[in-house]
mmCIF file of C-alpha atoms in Angstrom:
data_model
loop_
_atom_site.group_PDB
_atom_site.id
_atom_site.type_symbol
_atom_site.label_atom_id
_atom_site.label_comp_id
_atom_site.label_asym_id
_atom_site.label_seq_id
_atom_site.Cartn_x
_atom_site.Cartn_y
_atom_site.Cartn_z
ATOM 1 C CA ARG A 470 -2.203 1.683 88.576
ATOM 2 C CA LEU A 471 -1.601 3.338 91.917
ATOM 3 C CA VAL A 472 -3.585 2.792 95.071
ATOM 4 C CA HIS A 473 -3.470 4.703 98.320
ATOM 5 C CA SER A 474 -2.127 3.130 101.493
ATOM 6 C CA THR A 475 -1.393 4.473 104.945
ATOM 7 C CA ALA A 476 1.702 6.695 105.020
ATOM 8 C CA ASP A 477 2.455 6.627 108.720
ATOM 9 C CA GLU A 478 5.848 7.014 110.381
ATOM 10 C CA THR A 479 6.408 3.250 110.566
ATOM 11 C CA SER A 480 5.877 2.619 106.858
ATOM 12 C CA ALA A 481 8.041 5.605 105.989
ATOM 13 C CA ARG A 482 10.899 4.195 108.048
ATOM 14 C CA SER A 483 10.475 0.805 106.390
ATOM 15 C CA CYS A 484 11.970 2.281 103.212
ATOM 16 C CA ARG A 485 15.497 1.807 104.481
ATOM 17 C CA SER A 486 18.237 4.091 103.162
ATOM 18 C CA VAL A 487 20.671 1.179 102.943
ATOM 19 C CA PHE A 488 22.781 1.028 99.842
ATOM 20 C CA GLY A 489 25.417 -1.244 98.347
ATOM 21 C CA ARG A 490 28.417 -0.957 96.084
ATOM 22 C CA TRP A 491 30.239 -3.283 93.725
ATOM 23 C CA TYR A 492 34.009 -3.279 93.718
ATOM 24 C CA ASP A 493 35.267 -5.002 90.578
ATOM 25 C CA ASN A 494 35.749 -3.165 87.296
ATOM 26 C CA SER A 495 33.236 -5.176 85.281
ATOM 27 C CA THR A 496 29.893 -3.725 84.259
ATOM 28 C CA PRO A 497 27.268 -5.291 86.544
ATOM 29 C CA THR A 498 24.206 -6.884 85.004
ATOM 30 C CA LEU A 499 20.683 -5.755 85.762
ATOM 31 C CA GLN A 500 20.219 -8.695 88.138
ATOM 32 C CA GLN A 501 23.484 -8.004 89.931
ATOM 33 C CA CYS A 502 22.578 -4.362 90.424
ATOM 34 C CA ALA A 503 19.094 -5.058 91.688
ATOM 35 C CA LEU A 504 20.103 -7.861 94.037
ATOM 36 C CA ARG A 505 22.924 -5.784 95.467
ATOM 37 C CA CYS A 506 20.488 -3.070 96.431
ATOM 38 C CA SER A 507 17.929 -3.092 99.198
ATOM 39 C CA TRP A 508 14.401 -2.927 97.898
ATOM 40 C CA CYS A 509 11.607 -1.067 99.597
ATOM 41 C CA PRO A 510 9.302 -3.453 101.486
ATOM 42 C CA VAL A 511 6.342 -1.215 100.686
ATOM 43 C CA CYS A 512 6.494 -1.088 96.891
ATOM 44 C CA ARG A 513 9.233 -3.716 96.318
ATOM 45 C CA TYR A 514 11.204 -1.582 93.916
ATOM 46 C CA ALA A 515 14.982 -1.366 94.002
ATOM 47 C CA SER A 516 16.936 1.569 92.615
ATOM 48 C CA PHE A 517 20.469 1.478 91.271
ATOM 49 C CA SER A 518 22.910 3.311 89.058
ATOM 50 C CA TYR A 519 25.325 1.808 86.549
ATOM 51 C CA GLN A 520 27.221 5.080 86.387
ATOM 52 C CA GLN A 521 27.526 5.713 90.126
ATOM 53 C CA ARG A 522 28.187 1.989 90.701
ATOM 54 C CA ASP A 523 25.986 1.982 93.770
ATOM 55 C CA CYS A 524 22.399 1.928 94.959
ATOM 56 C CA SER A 525 20.307 4.946 95.685
ATOM 57 C CA LEU A 526 20.722 6.507 99.111
ATOM 58 C CA TYR A 527 16.975 7.056 98.935
ATOM 59 C CA SER A 528 14.298 4.426 99.286
ATOM 60 C CA ALA A 529 13.072 2.777 96.122
ATOM 61 C CA CYS A 530 9.675 4.471 96.234
ATOM 62 C CA ASN A 531 11.216 7.903 96.786
ATOM 63 C CA VAL A 532 13.830 7.749 94.033
ATOM 64 C CA GLU A 533 14.519 10.437 91.461
ATOM 65 C CA PRO A 534 13.682 9.361 87.897
ATOM 66 C CA LEU A 535 16.336 8.432 85.374
ATOM 67 C CA LEU A 536 17.946 11.613 84.070
ATOM 68 C CA PRO A 537 18.721 12.383 80.387
ATOM 69 C CA ARG A 538 21.677 10.536 78.814
ATOM 70 C CA GLY A 539 21.220 7.632 81.190
ATOM 71 C CA TYR A 540 22.531 9.244 84.374
ATOM 72 C CA GLY A 541 20.763 8.911 87.680
ATOM 73 C CA TYR A 542 19.086 5.943 89.324
ATOM 74 C CA ARG A 543 17.021 3.364 87.501
ATOM 75 C CA THR A 544 14.259 1.414 89.182
ATOM 76 C CA VAL A 545 13.667 -2.318 89.099
ATOM 77 C CA ASP A 546 10.473 -4.082 90.102
ATOM 78 C CA VAL A 547 11.768 -6.889 92.293
ATOM 79 C CA ALA A 548 8.321 -8.430 92.625
ATOM 80 C CA MET A 549 8.338 -8.890 88.859
ATOM 81 C CA ALA A 550 11.442 -11.080 88.981
ATOM 82 C CA LEU A 551 13.920 -8.230 88.431
ATOM 83 C CA ALA A 552 12.124 -6.774 85.425
ATOM 84 C CA VAL A 553 12.822 -3.165 84.539
ATOM 85 C CA ALA A 554 10.007 -1.106 86.023
ATOM 86 C CA ARG A 555 7.155 -0.426 83.596
ATOM 87 C CA SER A 556 6.493 2.868 85.331
ATOM 88 C CA LYS A 557 8.187 4.910 88.017
ATOM 89 C CA PRO A 558 7.192 4.159 91.614
ATOM 90 C CA ALA A 559 5.193 6.798 93.453
ATOM 91 C CA ARG A 560 7.249 9.531 95.080
ATOM 92 C CA VAL A 561 6.022 8.803 98.617
ATOM 93 C CA CYS A 562 5.638 5.629 100.638
ATOM 94 C CA GLY A 563 1.912 6.269 100.970
ATOM 95 C CA TYR A 564 1.481 4.987 97.421
ATOM 96 C CA ALA A 565 2.593 1.599 96.177
ATOM 97 C CA GLY A 566 2.632 0.209 92.669
ATOM 98 C CA VAL A 567 0.093 -2.593 92.296
ATOM 99 C CA HIS A 568 0.321 -5.180 89.522
ATOM 100 C CA ALA A 569 -2.518 -7.506 88.640
ATOM 101 C CA THR A 570 -0.314 -10.598 88.557
ATOM 102 C CA ARG A 571 3.282 -11.036 89.593
ATOM 103 C CA LYS A 572 5.568 -12.760 87.158
ATOM 104 C CA SER A 573 7.025 -14.838 89.997
ATOM 105 C CA GLU A 574 3.536 -16.168 90.753
ATOM 106 C CA GLN A 575 2.758 -16.842 87.094
ATOM 107 C CA THR A 576 5.839 -19.000 86.680
ATOM 108 C CA GLN A 577 5.456 -20.824 89.987
ATOM 109 C CA PRO A 578 5.360 -24.560 89.146
ATOM 110 C CA LYS A 579 2.513 -26.757 90.314
ATOM 111 C CA ARG A 580 3.699 -28.466 93.497
ATOM 112 C CA SER A 581 2.119 -31.898 93.716
ATOM 113 C CA SER A 582 4.466 -33.262 96.386
ATOM 114 C CA GLN A 583 4.924 -32.026 99.922
ATOM 115 C CA LEU A 584 8.491 -32.638 101.080
ATOM 116 C CA ALA A 585 11.957 -33.679 99.908
ATOM 117 C CA VAL A 586 15.424 -33.662 101.479
ATOM 118 C CA TYR A 587 18.438 -32.653 99.393
ATOM 119 C CA THR A 588 22.182 -32.291 99.745
ATOM 120 C CA ALA A 589 25.270 -31.740 97.593
ATOM 121 C CA VAL A 590 28.712 -33.197 98.166
ATOM 122 C CA ILE A 591 31.336 -32.372 95.540
ATOM 123 C CA GLY A 592 34.990 -33.339 95.402
ATOM 124 C CA GLY A 593 34.813 -36.127 97.982
ATOM 125 C CA TYR A 594 34.898 -33.690 100.920
ATOM 126 C CA GLU A 595 32.631 -36.100 102.801
ATOM 127 C CA LYS A 596 33.341 -39.806 102.288
ATOM 128 C CA THR A 597 29.761 -41.120 102.482
ATOM 129 C CA PHE A 598 26.171 -39.975 102.266
ATOM 130 C CA LYS A 599 24.575 -40.364 105.681
ATOM 131 C CA GLU A 600 21.656 -42.783 105.514
ATOM 132 C CA PRO A 601 18.479 -41.642 107.310
ATOM 133 C CA THR A 602 16.561 -43.956 109.616
ATOM 134 C CA HIS A 603 13.362 -43.539 107.558
ATOM 135 C CA CYS A 604 13.139 -43.474 103.741
ATOM 136 C CA ASN A 605 9.549 -42.267 103.506
ATOM 137 C CA VAL A 606 10.289 -38.958 101.749
ATOM 138 C CA PRO A 607 12.530 -38.426 98.688
ATOM 139 C CA PHE A 608 16.245 -37.927 99.451
ATOM 140 C CA ILE A 609 18.112 -36.271 96.556
ATOM 141 C CA ALA A 610 21.908 -35.926 96.400
ATOM 142 C CA TYR A 611 23.861 -33.820 93.895
ATOM 143 C CA THR A 612 27.326 -35.276 93.498
ATOM 144 C CA ASP A 613 30.289 -35.928 91.203
ATOM 145 C CA GLU A 614 30.454 -39.632 92.178
ATOM 146 C CA LEU A 615 33.466 -39.166 94.488
ATOM 147 C CA THR A 616 31.234 -39.640 97.538
ATOM 148 C CA LYS A 617 29.666 -43.071 98.079
ATOM 149 C CA THR A 618 26.601 -44.455 99.787
ATOM 150 C CA HIS A 619 27.190 -46.738 102.749
ATOM 151 C CA VAL A 620 24.391 -49.225 103.489
ATOM 152 C CA THR A 621 24.074 -52.682 105.000
ATOM 153 C CA HIS A 622 24.588 -55.482 102.480
ATOM 154 C CA GLY A 623 21.377 -56.263 100.638
ATOM 155 C CA LYS A 624 19.742 -52.884 101.322
ATOM 156 C CA ARG A 625 19.294 -49.924 99.011
ATOM 157 C CA SER A 626 20.327 -46.389 99.782
ATOM 158 C CA CYS A 627 17.630 -43.813 100.477
ATOM 159 C CA TRP A 628 19.573 -41.304 98.381
ATOM 160 C CA ARG A 629 18.799 -40.724 94.716
ATOM 161 C CA MET A 630 22.040 -39.609 93.052
ATOM 162 C CA ILE A 631 22.023 -36.728 90.550
ATOM 163 C CA ILE A 632 25.266 -35.991 88.720
ATOM 164 C CA ALA A 633 25.972 -32.319 89.368
ATOM 165 C CA ARG A 634 26.023 -30.615 85.954
ATOM 166 C CA ALA A 635 23.384 -27.870 86.272
ATOM 167 C CA HIS A 636 25.506 -25.285 88.095
ATOM 168 C CA LEU A 637 27.292 -23.834 85.070
ATOM 169 C CA GLU A 638 24.102 -23.412 83.058
ATOM 170 C CA LEU A 639 21.881 -22.067 85.830
ATOM 171 C CA ASP A 640 24.222 -19.626 87.567
ATOM 172 C CA TYR A 641 23.222 -16.052 86.691
ATOM 173 C CA THR A 642 26.033 -14.299 88.612
ATOM 174 C CA ARG A 643 28.757 -14.572 85.963
ATOM 175 C CA GLY A 644 31.463 -11.986 86.609
ATOM 176 C CA CYS A 645 31.167 -12.040 90.414
ATOM 177 C CA ARG A 646 34.156 -13.238 92.457
ATOM 178 C CA ASN A 647 32.430 -16.472 93.527
ATOM 179 C CA SER A 648 30.269 -17.121 90.498
ATOM 180 C CA ILE A 649 30.651 -20.678 89.252
ATOM 181 C CA ALA A 650 32.557 -19.410 86.221
ATOM 182 C CA SER A 651 35.039 -17.621 88.522
ATOM 183 C CA ASN A 652 35.296 -20.103 91.394
ATOM 184 C CA GLN A 653 34.814 -23.774 90.499
ATOM 185 C CA GLY A 654 36.142 -25.057 93.800
ATOM 186 C CA SER A 655 34.095 -28.018 95.046
ATOM 187 C CA PHE A 656 32.992 -26.123 98.169
ATOM 188 C CA ASN A 657 31.568 -23.272 96.079
ATOM 189 C CA VAL A 658 29.891 -25.587 93.561
ATOM 190 C CA ALA A 659 28.132 -27.425 96.398
ATOM 191 C CA LYS A 660 26.988 -24.036 97.703
ATOM 192 C CA PHE A 661 25.228 -23.363 94.420
ATOM 193 C CA TYR A 662 23.001 -26.393 94.918
ATOM 194 C CA LYS A 663 22.414 -25.543 98.563
ATOM 195 C CA LEU A 664 21.279 -21.982 97.859
ATOM 196 C CA ASN A 665 19.368 -22.584 94.605
ATOM 197 C CA PRO A 666 16.819 -25.385 95.150
ATOM 198 C CA HIS A 667 14.141 -23.331 93.372
ATOM 199 C CA ARG A 668 16.219 -23.522 90.172
ATOM 200 C CA LEU A 669 16.726 -27.299 90.233
ATOM 201 C CA THR A 670 14.400 -29.445 88.111
ATOM 202 C CA GLU A 671 14.400 -32.365 90.540
ATOM 203 C CA LEU A 672 13.026 -30.159 93.357
ATOM 204 C CA SER A 673 10.561 -28.067 91.348
ATOM 205 C CA THR A 674 7.403 -29.994 92.334
ATOM 206 C CA PHE A 675 7.926 -29.949 96.103
ATOM 207 C CA LYS A 676 6.232 -27.515 98.466
ATOM 208 C CA HIS A 677 8.900 -27.854 101.181
ATOM 209 C CA VAL A 678 12.507 -28.926 100.816
ATOM 210 C CA ILE A 679 15.101 -29.492 103.516
ATOM 211 C CA TRP A 680 18.789 -28.880 102.943
ATOM 212 C CA VAL A 681 21.150 -31.072 104.981
ATOM 213 C CA ASP A 682 24.924 -30.792 105.026
ATOM 214 C CA GLY A 683 26.906 -33.914 104.202
ATOM 215 C CA THR A 684 27.613 -34.356 107.918
ATOM 216 C CA VAL A 685 23.940 -34.666 108.936
ATOM 217 C CA ARG A 686 22.247 -37.992 109.684
ATOM 218 C CA ILE A 687 18.460 -37.717 110.046
ATOM 219 C CA HIS A 688 16.893 -40.123 112.535
ATOM 220 C CA ALA A 689 13.384 -38.606 112.814
ATOM 221 C CA ASP A 690 10.334 -39.542 110.784
ATOM 222 C CA LEU A 691 9.794 -36.399 108.730
ATOM 223 C CA THR A 692 6.206 -37.415 107.940
ATOM 224 C CA ALA A 693 5.237 -37.495 111.626
ATOM 225 C CA LEU A 694 2.768 -34.991 113.048
ATOM 226 C CA ALA A 695 5.428 -33.433 115.300
ATOM 227 C CA PHE A 696 7.485 -32.314 112.305
ATOM 228 C CA ALA A 697 4.385 -31.302 110.345
ATOM 229 C CA ARG A 698 3.987 -28.435 112.826
ATOM 230 C CA VAL A 699 7.460 -27.176 111.863
ATOM 231 C CA LEU A 700 6.523 -27.250 108.178
ATOM 232 C CA THR A 701 3.293 -25.371 108.885
ATOM 233 C CA SER A 702 5.258 -22.712 110.791
ATOM 234 C CA THR A 703 7.825 -22.318 107.990
ATOM 235 C CA SER A 704 6.409 -19.510 105.891
ATOM 236 C CA ILE A 705 9.828 -18.889 104.311
ATOM 237 C CA VAL A 706 12.758 -20.608 106.043
ATOM 238 C CA SER A 707 13.508 -22.399 109.323
ATOM 239 C CA ALA A 708 16.855 -23.233 110.937
ATOM 240 C CA PHE A 709 18.417 -23.915 114.333
ATOM 241 C CA GLU A 710 19.740 -20.972 116.295
ATOM 242 C CA HIS A 711 23.507 -20.967 116.702
ATOM 243 C CA CYS A 712 23.874 -21.901 120.343
ATOM 244 C CA GLU A 713 25.426 -25.039 121.859
ATOM 245 C CA LEU A 714 25.546 -25.293 125.658
ATOM 246 C CA ASN A 715 28.502 -27.709 125.683
ATOM 247 C CA PRO A 716 30.498 -26.861 122.547
ATOM 248 C CA PRO A 717 33.213 -29.392 121.622
ATOM 249 C CA THR A 718 35.569 -26.572 120.545
ATOM 250 C CA ARG A 719 35.728 -22.807 120.970
ATOM 251 C CA PHE A 720 34.466 -22.420 117.398
ATOM 252 C CA GLU A 721 31.021 -23.799 118.374
ATOM 253 C CA HIS A 722 30.369 -21.299 121.178
ATOM 254 C CA CYS A 723 26.998 -19.524 121.266
ATOM 255 C CA ARG A 724 26.837 -16.573 118.900
ATOM 256 C CA ASP A 725 24.343 -14.811 121.220
ATOM 257 C CA GLY A 726 22.326 -13.720 118.194
ATOM 258 C CA LEU A 727 25.099 -11.353 117.035
ATOM 259 C CA LEU A 728 26.364 -11.384 113.456
ATOM 260 C CA ARG A 729 29.689 -9.889 114.545
ATOM 261 C CA ASN A 730 30.361 -13.018 116.638
ATOM 262 C CA GLU A 731 29.830 -15.238 113.608
ATOM 263 C CA VAL A 732 32.088 -13.054 111.441
ATOM 264 C CA HIS A 733 34.880 -12.954 114.032
ATOM 265 C CA ILE A 734 34.786 -16.704 114.717
ATOM 266 C CA MET A 735 34.851 -17.469 110.992
ATOM 267 C CA ASP A 736 37.951 -15.291 110.791
ATOM 268 C CA ASP A 737 39.480 -17.333 113.633
ATOM 269 C CA ILE A 738 38.644 -20.589 111.841
ATOM 270 C CA PHE A 739 40.268 -19.279 108.682
ATOM 271 C CA ARG A 740 43.436 -18.359 110.555
ATOM 272 C CA ALA A 741 43.507 -21.717 112.370
ATOM 273 C CA SER A 742 43.218 -23.552 109.046
ATOM 274 C CA ARG A 743 46.010 -21.358 107.630
ATOM 275 C CA GLY A 744 43.819 -20.417 104.702
ATOM 276 C CA SER A 745 42.874 -23.909 103.507
ATOM 277 C CA LYS A 746 42.935 -23.675 99.709
ATOM 278 C CA GLY A 747 39.992 -26.037 99.160
ATOM 279 C CA VAL A 748 37.284 -24.690 101.478
ATOM 280 C CA TYR A 749 38.280 -21.024 101.621
ATOM 281 C CA ARG A 750 39.627 -20.587 98.121
ATOM 282 C CA GLY A 751 39.456 -16.985 96.945
ATOM 283 C CA GLN A 752 37.978 -15.590 100.170
ATOM 284 C CA ASP A 753 39.049 -12.268 101.647
ATOM 285 C CA PHE A 754 38.040 -12.446 105.310
ATOM 286 C CA SER A 755 39.227 -8.938 106.169
ATOM 287 C CA GLN A 756 37.050 -7.509 103.372
ATOM 288 C CA GLN A 757 34.177 -9.676 104.580
ATOM 289 C CA GLU A 758 34.424 -8.202 108.066
ATOM 290 C CA GLN A 759 34.755 -4.667 106.747
ATOM 291 C CA TYR A 760 31.699 -4.955 104.504
ATOM 292 C CA TYR A 761 29.260 -6.831 106.727
ATOM 293 C CA LEU A 762 30.076 -5.109 110.004
ATOM 294 C CA HIS A 763 31.028 -1.584 108.930
ATOM 295 C CA GLU A 764 30.055 -0.628 105.372
ATOM 296 C CA SER A 765 26.707 -2.299 104.743
ATOM 297 C CA GLY A 766 24.637 -0.439 107.327
ATOM 298 C CA PHE A 767 23.720 -3.667 109.131
ATOM 299 C CA ARG A 768 22.693 -3.278 112.765
ATOM 300 C CA GLU A 769 22.433 -6.010 115.374
ATOM 301 C CA HIS A 770 19.028 -6.939 116.825
ATOM 302 C CA TRP A 771 17.198 -5.089 114.062
ATOM 303 C CA PHE A 772 14.363 -7.600 114.540
ATOM 304 C CA ALA A 773 13.878 -6.883 118.279
ATOM 305 C CA ASN A 774 10.253 -5.728 117.961
ATOM 306 C CA TYR A 775 9.132 -8.600 115.740
ATOM 307 C CA PRO A 776 7.098 -11.450 117.282
ATOM 308 C CA GLU A 777 9.410 -14.102 115.795
ATOM 309 C CA ALA A 778 12.222 -12.950 118.105
ATOM 310 C CA ARG A 779 10.311 -12.503 121.345
ATOM 311 C CA GLY A 780 11.556 -14.679 124.169
ATOM 312 C CA ARG A 781 14.456 -15.973 122.045
ATOM 313 C CA PRO A 782 17.774 -14.417 123.213
ATOM 314 C CA GLN A 783 19.729 -16.394 120.594
ATOM 315 C CA TYR A 784 17.604 -15.165 117.680
ATOM 316 C CA GLY A 785 19.710 -13.495 114.967
ATOM 317 C CA VAL A 786 22.330 -16.091 113.958
ATOM 318 C CA TRP A 787 21.471 -19.537 112.648
ATOM 319 C CA VAL A 788 23.316 -22.723 111.694
ATOM 320 C CA THR A 789 22.675 -23.693 108.073
ATOM 321 C CA THR A 790 23.453 -27.409 108.298
ATOM 322 C CA PHE A 791 19.699 -28.136 108.341
ATOM 323 C CA VAL A 792 17.483 -25.603 106.564
ATOM 324 C CA VAL A 793 13.749 -25.971 105.912
ATOM 325 C CA LEU A 794 12.470 -23.966 102.919
ATOM 326 C CA ASN A 795 8.920 -23.257 101.776
ATOM 327 C CA LEU A 796 9.247 -23.128 97.991
ATOM 328 C CA ALA A 797 5.528 -22.435 97.559
ATOM 329 C CA ASN A 798 6.076 -18.904 98.880
ATOM 330 C CA PRO A 799 7.464 -16.453 96.264
ATOM 331 C CA ASP A 800 9.282 -14.607 99.062
ATOM 332 C CA THR A 801 11.408 -17.712 99.612
ATOM 333 C CA ARG A 802 12.730 -17.382 96.067
ATOM 334 C CA ARG A 803 13.563 -13.754 96.823
ATOM 335 C CA PHE A 804 15.444 -14.809 99.971
ATOM 336 C CA LEU A 805 17.353 -17.555 98.103
ATOM 337 C CA ASP A 806 18.285 -15.305 95.165
ATOM 338 C CA ARG A 807 19.702 -12.754 97.549
ATOM 339 C CA TRP A 808 21.506 -15.443 99.560
ATOM 340 C CA TRP A 809 23.231 -16.824 96.468
ATOM 341 C CA PHE A 810 24.108 -13.343 95.239
ATOM 342 C CA GLU A 811 25.816 -12.515 98.544
ATOM 343 C CA ASN A 812 27.762 -15.772 98.215
ATOM 344 C CA ALA A 813 28.764 -14.984 94.651
ATOM 345 C CA ASN A 814 29.638 -11.361 95.258
ATOM 346 C CA THR A 815 31.255 -11.358 98.701
ATOM 347 C CA THR A 816 31.818 -14.564 100.716
ATOM 348 C CA THR A 817 31.066 -18.294 100.631
ATOM 349 C CA GLN A 818 30.420 -18.296 104.396
ATOM 350 C CA ASP A 819 26.686 -18.844 104.113
ATOM 351 C CA GLN A 820 25.965 -18.600 107.841
ATOM 352 C CA VAL A 821 27.237 -15.025 107.712
ATOM 353 C CA THR A 822 25.192 -14.224 104.622
ATOM 354 C CA PHE A 823 22.068 -16.019 105.909
ATOM 355 C CA SER A 824 21.677 -13.592 108.818
ATOM 356 C CA PHE A 825 22.634 -10.644 106.617
ATOM 357 C CA VAL A 826 20.063 -11.556 103.958
ATOM 358 C CA ALA A 827 17.327 -11.846 106.583
ATOM 359 C CA TRP A 828 18.055 -8.214 107.465
ATOM 360 C CA ARG A 829 18.463 -7.043 103.880
ATOM 361 C CA THR A 830 15.165 -8.546 102.744
ATOM 362 C CA GLY A 831 13.249 -8.145 105.995
ATOM 363 C CA LEU A 832 12.242 -11.828 105.723
ATOM 364 C CA LEU A 833 12.526 -13.415 109.149
ATOM 365 C CA PRO A 834 13.456 -17.091 109.681
ATOM 366 C CA TYR A 835 11.466 -19.351 111.946
ATOM 367 C CA SER A 836 13.802 -20.510 114.721
ATOM 368 C CA LEU A 837 14.375 -24.035 115.977
ATOM 369 C CA PRO A 838 14.131 -25.678 118.448
ATOM 370 C CA ALA A 839 10.388 -25.167 118.686
ATOM 371 C CA HIS A 840 7.162 -27.145 119.065
ATOM 372 C CA ASN A 841 8.155 -30.776 119.750
ATOM 373 C CA VAL A 842 11.641 -30.384 118.268
ATOM 374 C CA THR A 843 14.177 -30.466 121.092
ATOM 375 C CA GLY A 844 17.958 -30.219 121.335
ATOM 376 C CA THR A 845 20.556 -28.042 119.631
ATOM 377 C CA TRP A 846 22.008 -27.802 116.153
ATOM 378 C CA LEU A 847 24.608 -30.493 116.969
ATOM 379 C CA ALA A 848 22.215 -33.157 118.274
ATOM 380 C CA ASN A 849 18.443 -32.966 118.494
ATOM 381 C CA SER A 850 15.228 -34.903 118.017
ATOM 382 C CA LEU A 851 15.547 -34.623 114.211
ATOM 383 C CA PHE A 852 19.192 -35.331 113.405
ATOM 384 C CA LYS A 853 22.757 -35.600 114.609
ATOM 385 C CA LYS A 854 25.643 -33.707 113.064
ATOM 386 C CA LEU A 855 28.738 -35.867 112.581
ATOM 387 C CA ARG A 856 32.308 -34.780 112.040
ATOM 388 C CA HIS A 857 33.677 -34.019 108.577
ATOM 389 C CA HIS A 858 35.407 -36.495 106.227
ATOM 390 C CA VAL A 859 33.362 -39.489 107.447
#
């Protein structure tokens, strides 16, 4: 059924005319098409065309219907977990399709536990799992057994080891350049676990989960009241802003909230590493820069009028070594699906895609430091980031 809503200038503009394209010669799946496109935040429909190999230049709720013989733009109800639309969206933003129950909410598992920490280290890239100071929440590690725990004699590790086997079965992006089937490098496999906690059985009962890179050692009590305020503030995702006042190298300089700074510095890191085969396998950094900065329609400081960004000059680029996720919110699943799709389709540099996905979905991260959390992404009241290969 259709219900009337206010069709003012603001809501009309919210149907962004951003579109995407896919570059390989394979036929994209329904999920690939829908995730590549930007959906309208009013009616949450995405529109795409198999034949044109792109997304509609028009907003999802102002799209022309599918023409005879299959030509034209189809619509997908993103709120219904990428199901083909049961009916066309209304022709104007003043009307939005309303469904009695969303499929994503129907299938949401019962979350009996509050918080877990997870990581993934594949291929022995890090030598040890970093033991936290407190073991009072579950710590779950996905691994191939090449990385070891390191604890004092007579003590048990906080980490529960899970042999990483789920990635091949659960990855839905087959055919993309960085799908697991196409890129089984250890760095990319670990990324699957990082960006898909909502698909992992071991994490399905938790309301909040925290991703930590293999270089992070947590020294805070995550059950303390001070951190509880961070969890309460995390409606979707929280992370530290990318700014370090005393960076150890030029690669850690403040990004000043600008995606172009992150893209350019990642290009510098790639050149300095001379295209390391392990970490940057299969990546095209020149194409990455061209797409994210020139072709996608992305604009810096798009969030300037939102309350989340007020008084935060570094808002806009985040470090993803420590990421808090609210899995009880269906929008978090939408953010994660898009994040993994960008990884699979374009680049494994997830700090680039994190900021891009925030713009594409319109889902704003909660920035740290905040409340009683102090420090920067390298060292703070929650954790310390160590060097690699330790």
